[in-house]
Amino acid sequence: MTDERPDILMLRPMMPMVIEQLEKAFTLHKLWEAKDREAFLAPVAPKVRAVAANTVIDASLMSRLPKLEIVASFGVGYDDVDAKWAGENSIVVTNTPNVLNEEVADTALGLLLCTVRQLPQSDRYLRAGKWLEKTFPLGQSLRDRTVGMVGLGRIGMAIARRLQAMNVPVVYHARHAKPDTAFRHYPNLIDMARDVDVLIGIVPGGKDTAKLIDAKVLEALGPNGILINVGRGSSVDEQALIKALKEKKILSAGLDVFVDEPRVPKELIDMDHVVLFPHVGSSSVFTRAAMAQLVVDNLLAWKAGKPPLTPVPETPWPPKRR
Ligand code: NAP
Ligand code: 8YV
């Protein structure tokens, strides 16, 4: 790269450690500080060569940045970045895979245990003084359940390994079989849902997985079934899930992700037999720092003329010439 301090655009505030490091190496433009977004962008847009992103980056924004070469996105899921358009326009998109696998898997196990064993409900029970009147009722167990993973990628495998250590049988659905695992592969999700008692969703968002877990899958899971979702809210038909929970077509659900975050349907909030987390899968100081550093390291590698560390499959490095 010839620019000593390439112009980089940040749309919303990112962690201070990202801002501090980028300010040292780049000319950082902070869009969120602008009173008039259009007036701010007009002189900046023709110079911007990089974007640091924790929000939607669509084709209409990228097409306003004629010199754009890289979008470094915070998070392993990049469904809010139009990576296909970026790839077609010689822009590389990077994400933050692997550094969050264990954290998200820990959260998934926490959510699973909370949901199956009704742990938040038992906490509320104690605080409400009900223990003084009666012991908390006996509940469900993981001991008599098989888990069907919907998605068995980097995070899915970390979840499956934890379940194995807990002696819980695991099977999975994904488009491709993974010959390097001993877990049974179900090419058909409904077949798997019929055979298991718990589904754990850990697939990416986007159109390929939209409403993958729908009314038919929930029906197949059955009245003793529990749905855990830590992937993306869009992969579950949320209205079908609410209906299935109300009509007791499934037993309960534990959700870390929702269709329209941070808005969560009131019907779910009003249900006492579901467990709801505010998208906290990776949200520890430790893991968010590792994700943030990977955003910075991708940008520094690109600035040094080296391959970015973690380009997404839609935008392989080196990009095709424009
Ligand atoms: P990954 O390694 O790419 O794994 C994705 C898995 O989903 C693969 O097994 C893939 O297998 C499967 N899959 C993809 N499309 C599918 C489809 N249409 N039907 C069935 N299976 C499909 O991704 P990862 O690193 O494990 O991350 C997964 C997702 O978790 C992220 O994209 C993100 O959305 C979400 N996430 C959430 C949190 C949180 O805080 N709750 C944190 C991190 C990540 P095939 O390609 O063989 O189908
Ligand atoms: C983050 C996530 O909460 O990495 C992902 O795909 O969903 C989470 O780790 C999110 O990216 C932060 O905006």
Coordinates of C-alpha atoms and ligand atoms in Angstrom, one line a residue:
M1 CA 0.0 0.0 0.0
T2 CA 1.3 3.4 -0.8
D3 CA -0.9 5.5 1.5
E4 CA 0.8 6.0 4.8
R5 CA -2.5 6.6 6.6
P6 CA -5.3 5.2 4.4
D7 CA -8.7 6.7 5.0
I8 CA -10.9 4.3 7.0
L9 CA -14.6 4.8 7.8
M10 CA -16.3 3.6 11.0
L11 CA -20.1 3.9 11.0
R12 CA -20.8 3.2 14.7
P13 CA -18.5 3.3 17.7
M14 CA -16.4 0.2 18.1
M15 CA -14.4 -0.9 21.2
P16 CA -11.9 1.8 22.4
M17 CA -9.0 -0.6 21.7
V18 CA -10.1 -0.7 18.0
I19 CA -10.4 3.0 17.7
E20 CA -7.0 3.6 19.4
Q21 CA -5.1 1.2 17.2
L22 CA -6.8 2.4 14.0
E23 CA -6.2 6.0 14.8
K24 CA -2.4 5.3 15.0
A25 CA -2.3 3.6 11.5
F26 CA -5.2 5.2 9.5
T27 CA -7.0 8.4 9.1
L28 CA -10.2 7.4 10.9
H29 CA -13.5 9.0 10.0
K30 CA -16.2 8.5 12.7
L31 CA -19.5 8.7 10.9
W32 CA -21.6 8.5 14.2
E33 CA -20.1 11.8 15.4
A34 CA -21.4 13.7 12.3
K35 CA -24.5 15.9 12.9
D36 CA -25.2 15.8 9.1
R37 CA -24.3 12.3 7.8
E38 CA -24.5 13.4 4.1
A39 CA -22.4 16.5 4.6
F40 CA -19.8 14.4 6.4
L41 CA -19.7 11.7 3.8
A42 CA -19.5 14.0 0.7
P43 CA -15.8 14.9 1.0
V44 CA -14.8 11.6 2.8
A45 CA -16.4 9.0 0.5
P46 CA -14.1 9.4 -2.5
K47 CA -11.0 8.8 -0.3
V48 CA -12.2 5.8 1.9
R49 CA -10.3 2.6 1.2
A50 CA -11.4 0.6 4.3
V51 CA -14.4 0.2 6.5
A52 CA -14.4 -1.1 10.1
A53 CA -17.9 -2.5 10.7
N54 CA -20.2 -3.6 13.4
T55 CA -23.4 -2.8 11.5
V56 CA -25.1 -3.2 8.2
I57 CA -22.8 -2.7 5.2
D58 CA -24.9 -2.9 2.1
A59 CA -24.3 -2.4 -1.6
S60 CA -25.7 1.1 -1.6
L61 CA -23.1 2.2 1.0
M62 CA -20.2 0.4 -0.6
S63 CA -21.1 1.7 -4.1
R64 CA -20.7 5.2 -2.7
L65 CA -17.0 4.4 -1.8
P66 CA -15.3 4.1 -5.2
K67 CA -11.8 3.3 -3.6
L68 CA -13.1 0.8 -1.1
E69 CA -10.9 -2.3 -0.8
I70 CA -11.7 -3.9 2.5
V71 CA -14.6 -4.2 5.0
A72 CA -13.4 -5.6 8.3
S73 CA -16.5 -6.8 10.1
F74 CA -16.7 -7.5 13.9
G75 CA -18.3 -10.9 14.5
V76 CA -18.0 -14.3 12.8
G77 CA -21.5 -13.9 11.3
Y78 CA -21.5 -11.4 8.5
D79 CA -25.1 -11.6 7.3
D80 CA -25.4 -7.8 7.7
V81 CA -22.6 -7.3 5.1
D82 CA -23.4 -7.8 1.4
A83 CA -20.3 -10.0 0.9
K84 CA -21.5 -11.3 -2.5
W85 CA -21.7 -7.7 -3.9
A86 CA -18.3 -7.0 -2.3
G87 CA -16.7 -10.1 -3.9
E88 CA -18.1 -9.1 -7.3
N89 CA -16.7 -5.6 -6.8
S90 CA -13.1 -6.7 -5.7
I91 CA -13.7 -5.7 -2.1
V92 CA -12.5 -8.1 0.5
V93 CA -14.6 -8.8 3.6
T94 CA -13.1 -10.1 6.8
N95 CA -14.9 -11.6 9.8
T96 CA -13.7 -12.9 13.2
P97 CA -13.9 -16.7 13.2
N98 CA -12.5 -19.2 15.7
V99 CA -11.5 -16.7 18.5
L100 CA -15.1 -16.9 19.9
N101 CA -15.8 -20.6 19.4
E102 CA -15.3 -21.7 23.1
E103 CA -17.2 -18.7 24.5
V104 CA -20.2 -19.1 22.4
A105 CA -20.2 -22.9 23.1
D106 CA -20.0 -22.2 26.8
T107 CA -23.0 -19.8 26.4
A108 CA -24.9 -22.4 24.4
L109 CA -24.4 -25.0 27.1
G110 CA -25.4 -22.5 29.8
L111 CA -28.6 -21.8 27.8
L112 CA -29.3 -25.5 27.3
L113 CA -28.9 -26.3 31.0
C114 CA -31.0 -23.2 32.0
T115 CA -33.8 -24.3 29.7
V116 CA -33.8 -28.0 30.3
R117 CA -33.4 -27.7 34.1
Q118 CA -35.4 -24.5 34.5
L119 CA -32.6 -22.8 36.4
P120 CA -33.7 -19.2 35.9
Q121 CA -37.2 -20.2 37.0
S122 CA -35.8 -21.8 40.1
D123 CA -33.8 -18.7 40.9
R124 CA -37.0 -16.6 40.6
Y125 CA -38.8 -19.1 42.7
L126 CA -36.4 -18.7 45.6
R127 CA -36.4 -14.9 45.4
A128 CA -40.2 -14.8 45.4
G129 CA -40.0 -16.7 48.8
K130 CA -41.8 -19.7 47.4
W131 CA -39.2 -22.2 48.7
L132 CA -40.4 -21.4 52.2
E133 CA -43.8 -22.8 51.2
K134 CA -42.8 -25.8 48.9
T135 CA -39.8 -27.3 47.3
F136 CA -39.2 -26.5 43.6
P137 CA -41.0 -29.1 41.4
L138 CA -39.0 -31.8 39.7
G139 CA -38.2 -31.0 36.1
Q140 CA -36.7 -32.2 32.9
S141 CA -33.2 -33.8 32.5
L142 CA -30.5 -34.0 29.8
R143 CA -29.9 -37.6 30.9
D144 CA -32.7 -39.0 28.7
R145 CA -32.2 -36.7 25.7
T146 CA -30.4 -36.8 22.3
V147 CA -29.3 -33.4 20.9
G148 CA -29.6 -32.6 17.2
M149 CA -27.2 -29.9 16.1
V150 CA -28.5 -27.7 13.3
G151 CA -25.1 -26.7 11.9
L152 CA -21.8 -28.4 13.0
G153 CA -19.2 -25.8 12.0
R154 CA -16.6 -24.2 14.2
I155 CA -18.9 -23.3 17.0
G156 CA -21.2 -26.3 16.5
M157 CA -18.2 -28.7 17.0
A158 CA -17.2 -26.9 20.2
I159 CA -20.8 -27.4 21.5
A160 CA -20.8 -31.0 20.4
R161 CA -17.5 -31.7 22.2
R162 CA -19.0 -30.3 25.4
L163 CA -22.1 -32.5 25.0
Q164 CA -19.9 -35.6 24.4
A165 CA -18.0 -34.9 27.7
M166 CA -21.4 -34.8 29.4
N167 CA -22.4 -38.2 27.9
V168 CA -25.2 -36.7 25.8
P169 CA -25.7 -38.3 22.4
V170 CA -25.2 -35.9 19.5
V171 CA -26.3 -36.1 15.9
Y172 CA -26.4 -33.2 13.3
H173 CA -27.9 -31.7 10.3
A174 CA -25.9 -29.7 7.8
R175 CA -25.9 -29.6 4.0
H176 CA -22.7 -31.6 3.8
A177 CA -21.6 -34.6 5.9
K178 CA -18.5 -34.2 8.0
P179 CA -16.6 -37.5 7.5
D180 CA -14.0 -36.5 10.1
T181 CA -16.6 -36.7 12.9
A182 CA -18.2 -39.8 14.4
F183 CA -21.6 -38.0 14.8
R184 CA -24.5 -39.3 12.6
H185 CA -25.3 -36.9 9.8
Y186 CA -29.0 -36.2 8.8
P187 CA -29.3 -34.7 5.3
N188 CA -32.9 -34.0 6.2
L189 CA -33.7 -31.7 9.1
I190 CA -37.2 -33.0 9.7
D191 CA -35.9 -36.6 9.9
M192 CA -33.4 -35.5 12.6
A193 CA -36.0 -33.4 14.5
R194 CA -38.2 -36.5 14.7
D195 CA -35.4 -38.6 16.2
V196 CA -34.1 -36.1 18.8
D197 CA -35.4 -34.3 21.9
V198 CA -33.4 -31.1 21.6
L199 CA -32.4 -29.0 18.6
I200 CA -29.5 -26.6 18.9
G201 CA -29.4 -24.0 16.1
I202 CA -25.9 -22.7 15.2
V203 CA -26.1 -21.8 11.5
P204 CA -25.3 -18.5 9.9
G205 CA -28.1 -16.0 9.0
G206 CA -28.9 -15.0 5.5
K207 CA -31.3 -16.2 2.8
D208 CA -30.0 -19.8 2.7
T209 CA -31.0 -20.5 6.3
A210 CA -34.1 -18.2 6.5
K211 CA -36.8 -20.0 8.6
L212 CA -34.9 -23.2 8.3
I213 CA -36.4 -24.2 11.6
D214 CA -40.1 -23.9 10.7
A215 CA -43.5 -25.2 11.9
K216 CA -42.9 -28.6 10.3
V217 CA -39.5 -29.0 12.0
L218 CA -41.1 -28.0 15.4
E219 CA -44.0 -30.4 14.8
A220 CA -41.4 -33.2 14.2
L221 CA -39.5 -32.3 17.3
G222 CA -42.7 -33.0 19.2
P223 CA -44.3 -32.1 22.6
N224 CA -41.3 -33.1 24.7
G225 CA -38.9 -31.2 22.4
I226 CA -36.7 -28.2 23.3
L227 CA -35.3 -25.7 20.8
I228 CA -32.1 -23.8 21.6
N229 CA -30.9 -21.1 19.2
V230 CA -27.6 -19.4 19.4
G231 CA -27.0 -18.9 15.6
R232 CA -29.2 -16.2 14.1
G233 CA -32.9 -15.4 14.8
S234 CA -33.7 -15.4 11.1
S235 CA -33.0 -19.2 10.9
V236 CA -36.1 -19.8 13.0
D237 CA -39.7 -19.0 12.0
E238 CA -40.3 -17.0 15.1
Q239 CA -44.1 -16.8 14.7
A240 CA -44.3 -20.5 14.1
L241 CA -42.1 -21.0 17.3
I242 CA -44.5 -18.8 19.4
K243 CA -47.5 -20.7 18.1
A244 CA -45.8 -24.1 18.8
L245 CA -44.9 -23.0 22.3
K246 CA -48.5 -21.7 23.0
E247 CA -50.1 -24.8 21.6
K248 CA -47.6 -27.1 23.4
K249 CA -46.4 -28.6 20.2
I250 CA -43.0 -28.3 21.8
L251 CA -42.0 -28.1 25.4
S252 CA -39.8 -25.1 25.6
A253 CA -37.1 -23.0 24.0
G254 CA -33.9 -21.2 25.0
L255 CA -33.0 -18.3 22.7
D256 CA -29.9 -16.0 22.5
V257 CA -30.9 -14.6 19.1
F258 CA -34.1 -13.1 17.6
V259 CA -35.4 -11.9 14.3
D260 CA -35.5 -8.2 15.1
E261 CA -32.9 -7.6 17.8
P262 CA -33.0 -6.0 20.3
R263 CA -36.8 -6.2 20.0
V264 CA -38.1 -9.5 21.4
P265 CA -41.8 -10.5 20.8
K266 CA -43.9 -9.8 23.8
E267 CA -45.5 -13.3 23.5
L268 CA -42.0 -14.8 24.3
I269 CA -41.3 -12.4 27.1
D270 CA -44.7 -13.3 28.7
M271 CA -43.9 -17.0 28.6
D272 CA -42.4 -18.3 31.8
H273 CA -41.3 -21.6 30.3
V274 CA -38.8 -20.2 27.9
V275 CA -35.3 -18.8 28.6
L276 CA -34.2 -15.6 26.8
F277 CA -30.7 -14.2 26.6
P278 CA -29.9 -10.8 25.0
H279 CA -27.5 -12.1 22.3
V280 CA -24.7 -12.7 24.8
G281 CA -23.0 -15.6 23.1
S282 CA -19.6 -14.1 22.8
S283 CA -20.0 -11.2 25.2
S284 CA -17.1 -11.6 27.7
V285 CA -14.4 -9.0 27.9
F286 CA -11.8 -11.7 27.0
T287 CA -13.5 -12.9 23.9
R288 CA -14.7 -9.5 22.6
A289 CA -11.1 -8.2 23.0
A290 CA -9.9 -11.2 20.8
M291 CA -12.6 -10.4 18.2
A292 CA -11.7 -6.7 18.2
Q293 CA -8.0 -7.5 17.8
L294 CA -8.7 -9.7 14.8
V295 CA -10.6 -6.8 13.2
V296 CA -7.5 -4.5 13.7
D297 CA -5.1 -7.3 12.6
N298 CA -7.0 -7.8 9.4
L299 CA -6.8 -4.1 8.6
L300 CA -3.1 -3.8 9.5
A301 CA -2.2 -6.9 7.4
W302 CA -4.1 -5.3 4.4
K303 CA -2.4 -2.0 5.0
A304 CA 1.0 -3.7 5.0
G305 CA 0.2 -5.2 1.6
K306 CA -0.2 -8.7 3.1
P307 CA -3.2 -11.0 2.8
P308 CA -5.9 -10.2 5.3
L309 CA -6.0 -13.0 8.0
T310 CA -9.6 -14.1 7.8
P311 CA -11.3 -13.2 4.5
V312 CA -14.8 -14.7 4.1
P313 CA -15.4 -17.4 1.4
E314 CA -17.3 -14.9 -0.9
T315 CA -14.3 -12.6 -1.1
P316 CA -11.1 -14.8 -1.5
W317 CA -7.7 -13.0 -1.4
P318 CA -6.3 -11.7 -3.7
P319 CA -9.5 -10.1 -5.1
K320 CA -10.1 -10.1 -8.8
R321 CA -9.0 -6.8 -10.4
R322 CA -11.8 -4.3 -10.9
Ligands
NAP1 P1 -19.4 -22.1 10.4 O1 -18.1 -22.7 10.9 O2 -19.4 -21.6 9.0 O3 -20.5 -23.3 10.5 C1 -21.8 -23.1 10.0 C2 -22.5 -24.5 10.0 O4 -23.8 -24.3 9.5 C3 -21.8 -25.5 9.1 O5 -21.9 -26.8 9.7 C4 -22.7 -25.5 7.8 O6 -22.6 -26.7 7.2 C5 -24.1 -25.2 8.4 N1 -25.0 -24.6 7.5 C6 -24.8 -23.4 6.8 N2 -25.8 -23.2 6.0 C7 -26.7 -24.2 6.2 C8 -27.9 -24.5 5.6 N3 -28.5 -23.7 4.7 N4 -28.6 -25.6 6.1 C9 -28.0 -26.4 7.0 N5 -26.8 -26.1 7.6 C10 -26.2 -25.0 7.1 O7 -19.8 -21.0 11.4 P2 -19.6 -20.8 12.9 O8 -18.3 -20.1 13.1 O9 -19.8 -22.1 13.6 O10 -20.7 -19.8 13.3 C11 -22.1 -20.1 13.0 C12 -23.0 -18.9 13.2 O11 -23.2 -18.7 14.6 C13 -22.4 -17.5 12.8 O12 -22.5 -17.3 11.4 C14 -23.3 -16.5 13.6 O13 -24.4 -16.2 12.8 C15 -23.7 -17.3 14.8 N6 -23.0 -16.8 16.0 C16 -23.8 -16.4 17.0 C17 -23.2 -15.9 18.2 C18 -24.0 -15.4 19.4 O14 -23.6 -14.5 20.1 N7 -25.2 -16.0 19.6 C19 -21.8 -15.8 18.3 C20 -21.1 -16.2 17.2 C21 -21.7 -16.7 16.1 P3 -22.9 -26.9 5.6 O15 -22.1 -25.8 4.9 O16 -22.4 -28.3 5.4 O17 -24.3 -26.8 5.5
8YV2 C1 -21.6 -10.8 18.4 C2 -22.1 -12.8 16.9 O1 -22.5 -10.6 19.4 O2 -19.9 -13.2 16.0 C3 -21.1 -13.2 15.8 O3 -21.6 -13.6 14.7 O4 -23.3 -12.9 16.7 C4 -21.6 -12.3 18.2 O5 -20.4 -12.8 18.5 C5 -21.9 -9.9 17.4 O6 -21.2 -10.1 16.2 C6 -21.5 -8.5 17.9 O7 -22.1 -7.5 17.1

